[in-house]
Coordinates of C-alpha atoms and ligand atoms in Angstrom, one line a residue:
M45 CA -4.2 -29.5 21.8
D46 CA -7.4 -28.1 19.2
L47 CA -8.6 -24.6 19.0
I48 CA -12.1 -23.8 16.6
I49 CA -10.2 -20.5 15.4
G50 CA -12.9 -17.3 14.4
T51 CA -11.9 -15.1 11.5
R52 CA -14.0 -12.9 9.0
G53 CA -14.7 -13.9 5.8
S54 CA -12.9 -11.2 4.0
S55 CA -9.3 -12.1 2.1
L56 CA -7.4 -9.8 4.7
A57 CA -8.8 -11.7 7.3
L58 CA -8.3 -14.5 6.2
T59 CA -4.2 -13.7 5.4
Q60 CA -4.1 -12.5 8.8
T61 CA -5.6 -16.0 11.0
R62 CA -3.7 -18.0 8.3
R63 CA -0.5 -16.2 10.5
V64 CA -1.5 -17.2 13.2
S65 CA -2.5 -20.4 12.5
Q66 CA 0.6 -21.6 11.5
M67 CA 2.4 -19.6 14.1
L68 CA -0.1 -21.8 16.7
K69 CA 0.8 -25.2 14.8
E70 CA 4.6 -23.8 15.4
E71 CA 2.8 -24.0 19.1
G72 CA 2.3 -27.3 19.0
V73 CA -1.6 -26.2 18.3
N74 CA -3.9 -27.1 15.8
T75 CA -6.0 -24.7 14.5
F76 CA -10.3 -24.9 13.0
L77 CA -11.0 -21.9 11.1
K78 CA -14.8 -20.9 11.5
I79 CA -15.8 -18.1 9.3
I80 CA -18.4 -15.2 10.6
K81 CA -20.3 -12.7 8.7
T82 CA -20.2 -9.3 11.2
S83 CA -22.2 -6.6 10.2
G84 CA -19.5 -4.3 8.7
D85 CA -19.0 -7.3 6.1
S86 CA -22.8 -6.9 5.3
F87 CA -23.6 -3.5 5.1
T88 CA -20.4 -2.4 2.9
D89 CA -22.4 0.7 0.9
R90 CA -22.4 3.1 4.8
P91 CA -20.1 4.1 6.5
L92 CA -18.8 2.8 9.9
H93 CA -20.0 5.0 12.0
E94 CA -23.7 4.5 10.6
L95 CA -22.9 1.0 12.1
G96 CA -22.2 1.3 15.3
G97 CA -18.1 2.9 14.7
V98 CA -15.6 -0.6 14.4
G99 CA -17.2 -2.7 16.8
A100 CA -19.3 -3.7 14.3
F101 CA -16.0 -5.9 12.7
V102 CA -16.1 -7.5 16.0
R103 CA -19.5 -8.2 18.2
E104 CA -20.6 -11.3 16.3
I105 CA -17.8 -12.6 17.3
D106 CA -17.3 -12.3 20.6
E107 CA -21.1 -13.2 20.6
R108 CA -19.9 -16.7 19.2
M109 CA -17.0 -16.3 21.7
L110 CA -18.7 -16.4 24.7
S111 CA -21.1 -18.7 23.2
G112 CA -18.5 -21.3 23.8
E113 CA -19.0 -21.9 19.7
L114 CA -15.2 -20.4 18.6
D115 CA -12.2 -20.9 21.5
I116 CA -9.6 -18.3 20.2
A117 CA -10.7 -15.3 17.3
V118 CA -8.3 -13.2 15.3
H119 CA -8.7 -9.1 14.7
S120 CA -7.2 -6.4 13.5
M121 CA -6.4 -4.3 16.5
K122 CA -7.5 -1.2 15.6
D123 CA -11.1 -2.9 14.5
L124 CA -11.6 -3.9 18.8
P125 CA -13.9 -0.9 20.3
T126 CA -11.7 0.3 23.5
E127 CA -14.1 -1.2 25.5
R128 CA -13.2 -4.8 25.7
P129 CA -15.7 -8.1 27.9
E130 CA -13.1 -8.8 30.8
E131 CA -14.4 -12.2 30.1
L132 CA -12.2 -11.7 26.3
P133 CA -8.2 -10.1 27.1
T134 CA -6.0 -9.8 24.4
S135 CA -3.7 -12.9 24.8
A136 CA -1.1 -11.7 21.9
V137 CA -0.6 -9.2 19.9
L138 CA 1.6 -10.1 16.7
K139 CA 5.0 -8.3 16.2
R140 CA 3.1 -4.6 14.3
D141 CA 3.4 -4.9 10.6
S142 CA 3.8 -1.0 9.1
P143 CA 1.4 0.9 11.1
F144 CA 1.2 3.5 8.5
D145 CA -1.3 5.3 6.0
A146 CA 0.1 5.0 2.2
L147 CA -1.5 6.6 -0.4
L148 CA -1.9 5.3 -4.3
T149 CA -2.7 7.0 -7.4
R150 CA -3.1 5.9 -10.5
D151 CA 0.0 8.3 -11.9
G152 CA 2.0 7.5 -9.2
S153 CA 1.7 11.4 -8.1
T154 CA 2.3 12.5 -3.9
L155 CA -0.4 14.5 -1.8
D156 CA 1.8 17.3 -3.3
E157 CA 2.3 16.6 -6.6
L158 CA -2.9 15.9 -6.6
P159 CA -4.0 19.0 -8.1
E160 CA -6.4 21.6 -6.5
G161 CA -9.8 19.9 -6.0
A162 CA -8.5 16.3 -6.3
V163 CA -11.2 13.9 -5.6
I164 CA -9.8 11.1 -2.4
G165 CA -11.3 8.1 -1.3
T166 CA -11.3 7.4 2.5
T167 CA -14.2 6.7 4.6
S168 CA -11.8 6.7 7.9
L169 CA -13.1 10.3 9.0
R170 CA -9.3 10.4 10.7
R171 CA -8.3 10.3 7.6
K172 CA -10.1 12.4 6.1
S173 CA -9.9 15.3 8.7
Q174 CA -5.9 14.6 8.1
V175 CA -6.3 14.9 4.3
L176 CA -8.5 18.7 4.4
R177 CA -6.0 19.8 7.2
Y178 CA -2.8 18.5 5.2
R179 CA -4.7 20.4 1.4
P180 CA -8.4 22.0 2.5
D181 CA -8.8 21.8 -1.7
F182 CA -9.3 18.6 -1.6
D183 CA -13.0 16.8 -2.4
V184 CA -12.9 13.3 -0.1
Q185 CA -15.2 10.9 -0.7
S186 CA -16.3 7.8 1.2
L187 CA -14.3 4.5 -0.1
R188 CA -15.5 1.4 1.4
G189 CA -15.1 -2.5 0.4
N190 CA -12.2 -5.6 1.0
I191 CA -8.6 -3.8 -0.6
D192 CA -9.9 -5.4 -3.8
T193 CA -12.9 -3.3 -3.7
R194 CA -11.2 -0.2 -3.5
L195 CA -8.2 -0.8 -5.2
K196 CA -10.8 -1.0 -8.6
K197 CA -12.5 1.6 -7.3
L198 CA -9.4 3.3 -7.7
E199 CA -8.8 2.3 -11.2
S200 CA -12.1 3.0 -12.4
G201 CA -10.9 6.8 -12.6
I202 CA -13.8 7.7 -9.4
Y203 CA -10.9 9.0 -7.3
D204 CA -7.4 10.3 -8.1
G205 CA -6.7 8.9 -4.8
I206 CA -7.2 6.3 -2.1
I207 CA -5.7 5.8 0.9
L208 CA -5.4 2.5 3.0
A209 CA -3.3 1.1 5.8
E210 CA 0.6 0.2 4.4
A211 CA -0.3 -3.1 6.4
G212 CA -3.7 -4.4 4.9
L213 CA -1.8 -3.9 1.4
R214 CA 1.8 -5.7 1.9
R215 CA -0.4 -8.6 4.3
M216 CA -2.2 -9.5 1.0
G217 CA 0.5 -9.7 -1.1
W218 CA -0.4 -6.8 -3.2
D219 CA 3.4 -4.9 -3.9
I220 CA 2.7 -1.6 -5.4
P221 CA 4.2 1.6 -5.2
V222 CA 2.8 3.9 -2.4
H223 CA 3.3 7.0 -1.1
Q224 CA 3.8 6.5 3.0
L225 CA 2.1 9.3 4.8
D226 CA 4.4 10.2 8.1
T227 CA 2.8 9.8 11.2
D228 CA 3.0 14.2 11.6
H229 CA 0.9 14.3 9.2
F230 CA -0.8 11.7 9.4
C231 CA -0.9 10.2 13.1
P232 CA -2.4 6.7 12.4
S233 CA -5.4 4.9 14.2
A234 CA -4.3 3.4 17.1
N235 CA -3.4 -0.9 16.8
Q236 CA -3.0 0.3 12.8
G237 CA -0.9 -2.7 11.7
A238 CA -1.1 -5.2 14.6
I239 CA -3.2 -8.1 14.9
A240 CA -4.6 -9.6 17.7
V241 CA -5.8 -12.5 19.1
V242 CA -8.8 -12.5 21.7
A243 CA -9.5 -15.7 23.9
K244 CA -11.4 -16.5 27.0
S245 CA -9.9 -14.9 30.3
G246 CA -9.3 -18.2 32.3
D247 CA -9.7 -21.1 29.6
E248 CA -6.2 -23.2 29.2
S249 CA -6.3 -21.0 25.4
E250 CA -5.8 -17.9 26.5
N251 CA -1.4 -19.1 28.4
V252 CA -1.1 -21.3 25.6
V253 CA -2.1 -18.1 23.2
S254 CA -0.2 -15.3 25.2
R255 CA 3.1 -17.9 23.7
I256 CA 2.9 -16.2 20.1
N257 CA 3.1 -12.8 21.4
H258 CA 5.6 -10.2 20.8
P259 CA 6.1 -8.1 24.0
Q260 CA 7.0 -4.3 22.7
T261 CA 3.6 -4.2 20.2
K262 CA 1.7 -5.0 22.6
I263 CA 3.3 -2.1 25.0
E264 CA 2.6 -0.1 22.2
T265 CA -0.7 -1.3 21.6
E266 CA -1.6 -0.7 25.2
I267 CA -0.6 2.6 25.3
E268 CA -2.7 3.8 21.8
R269 CA -5.6 2.4 23.7
I270 CA -5.1 4.6 26.9
L271 CA -4.6 7.8 24.7
I272 CA -8.0 7.4 23.1
G273 CA -9.3 6.0 26.3
N274 CA -9.0 9.1 28.0
V275 CA -10.9 11.4 25.5
G276 CA -13.1 8.3 24.4
G277 CA -15.4 8.0 21.3
G278 CA -13.5 5.0 19.6
C279 CA -12.2 5.0 16.3
I280 CA -15.1 6.4 14.6
V281 CA -14.5 9.5 15.6
P282 CA -11.1 11.6 14.1
I283 CA -8.6 10.3 16.5
G284 CA -5.0 9.2 16.2
A285 CA -2.4 7.5 18.2
Y286 CA 0.8 6.0 17.6
A287 CA 3.5 4.9 19.9
E288 CA 6.7 3.0 19.4
F289 CA 9.5 2.2 21.1
V290 CA 12.8 4.4 20.2
N291 CA 15.0 1.8 22.7
D292 CA 14.7 0.1 25.1
E293 CA 13.9 2.1 27.9
K294 CA 11.9 5.1 25.7
I295 CA 8.5 5.0 23.5
H296 CA 7.8 8.1 21.6
I297 CA 4.0 8.4 21.9
R298 CA 2.4 11.1 19.3
S299 CA -1.5 11.0 19.7
E300 CA -3.9 13.7 18.3
V301 CA -8.0 14.5 18.2
L302 CA -9.1 17.0 15.0
A303 CA -12.2 18.4 14.1
L304 CA -14.5 16.4 11.2
D305 CA -13.5 19.5 8.6
G306 CA -9.4 19.5 9.5
S307 CA -9.8 23.0 10.7
H308 CA -8.3 22.4 14.1
Y309 CA -6.6 20.0 16.1
V310 CA -4.9 19.1 19.7
A311 CA -2.5 16.6 20.1
V312 CA 0.4 15.5 22.3
D313 CA 3.6 14.6 20.9
D314 CA 6.6 13.4 24.0
V315 CA 9.1 10.2 25.4
I316 CA 8.2 8.5 27.9
S317 CA 9.9 5.8 30.0
A318 CA 8.5 1.9 28.9
D319 CA 9.0 1.3 32.5
N320 CA 6.7 3.5 34.1
Y321 CA 4.7 3.0 30.9
K322 CA 0.7 2.8 31.7
E323 CA 0.9 6.0 34.5
E324 CA 3.2 8.7 32.1
A325 CA 0.4 7.5 28.9
N326 CA -2.2 8.3 31.1
E327 CA -0.5 11.9 32.0
L328 CA -0.4 12.3 28.4
G329 CA -3.9 11.4 27.5
E330 CA -5.4 13.8 30.4
E331 CA -3.1 16.6 28.8
L332 CA -5.0 15.8 25.7
V333 CA -8.4 16.0 27.4
R334 CA -7.4 19.1 29.2
K335 CA -6.5 20.5 25.8
G336 CA -9.7 20.3 24.2
G337 CA -9.5 16.6 22.7
K338 CA -12.7 14.9 25.0
K339 CA -14.6 18.6 23.2
L340 CA -13.3 17.9 19.6
V341 CA -14.3 14.4 20.5
Q342 CA -18.2 15.8 20.9
E343 CA -18.1 17.9 18.6
A344 CA -17.9 15.5 15.4
L345 CA -20.5 12.9 17.9
D346 CA -22.5 15.5 17.6
K347 CA -22.1 16.3 14.3
M348 CA -22.3 12.7 13.3
A349 CA -25.4 12.8 15.3
N350 CA -27.8 15.3 13.2
A351 CA -26.3 14.0 10.0
E352 CA -28.0 11.1 10.8
Ligands
PBG253 N1 -11.7 -2.1 9.4 C1 -10.5 -1.4 8.5 C2 -8.9 -1.8 8.6 N2 -8.4 -2.3 9.4 C3 -7.7 -2.8 9.1 C4 -6.3 -2.7 8.3 C5 -5.8 -3.3 7.7 C6 -4.8 -4.0 8.5 C7 -4.1 -3.5 10.2 O1 -4.3 -1.5 10.1 O2 -4.2 -3.3 11.1 C8 -8.2 -2.0 7.5 C9 -8.1 -1.0 6.4 C10 -7.3 0.4 6.2 O3 -7.0 0.0 7.5 O4 -7.4 0.0 5.6

């Protein structure tokens, strides 16, 4: 079987797609790579929330799939909006790489060791809120661009530290020392560290691709999307969600919604049963709403709309 596989053109996206191609080759599937430039790639000087959120990395690829130009597509799963077209199911999620945020500093300092008023680079509103909750004295500045660009900006001295996903660094072969940020203080973006393969509903490719699915990661990422789906706002507002199998029967879940300035937040943190995960994850999502999660999301969206 031959498939045309769509991907963004960043070095991280190409690295992820090559991994999927190799896995499909082992299933007897030949893939032909097609690079699609997305709006998120075209306007690297603007924060994602000004480009319509993480959909900025996906819209054009979805369009090419629906037009028949692509058979499947590979995405960083956290870049897939919560709402997805029914015609484009996620047919496989690869075994999760590191879910953690990572702090990089030029001298190896930790967040606790950085001086008063240190400048931290990130464009993730979630990371910004979590940093300000942890160190309200820090000056958090926007940091966009691909991994290579971000590392160069750190070396240039513009920032005292930058925060990015550990998975991206490791997939690119960057074996540089980082400080892994714990999930209690830095609950990751939903689906961080996971790679998704999207196919077309009803196509033969949908079944073929499902052969490379990692069942536990598929369930963990589905739970995270249920949690953020309850409070809404997508990934452009400060929301963290992380689910991890602790054994075959139990799954630990943590999710939080923060104010943009990190001054307050609501969270849920519990262990649910694997054989009833959809219902129990939804109950935790509803608890997050009851605690004020939806209100915090709306406050963030209103502030961003007024700022534009
Ligand atoms: N659009 C940002 C993005 N999307 C996926 C990753 C990292 C890889 C992953 O989370 O799977 C990143 C970079 C970052 O958050 O530092």
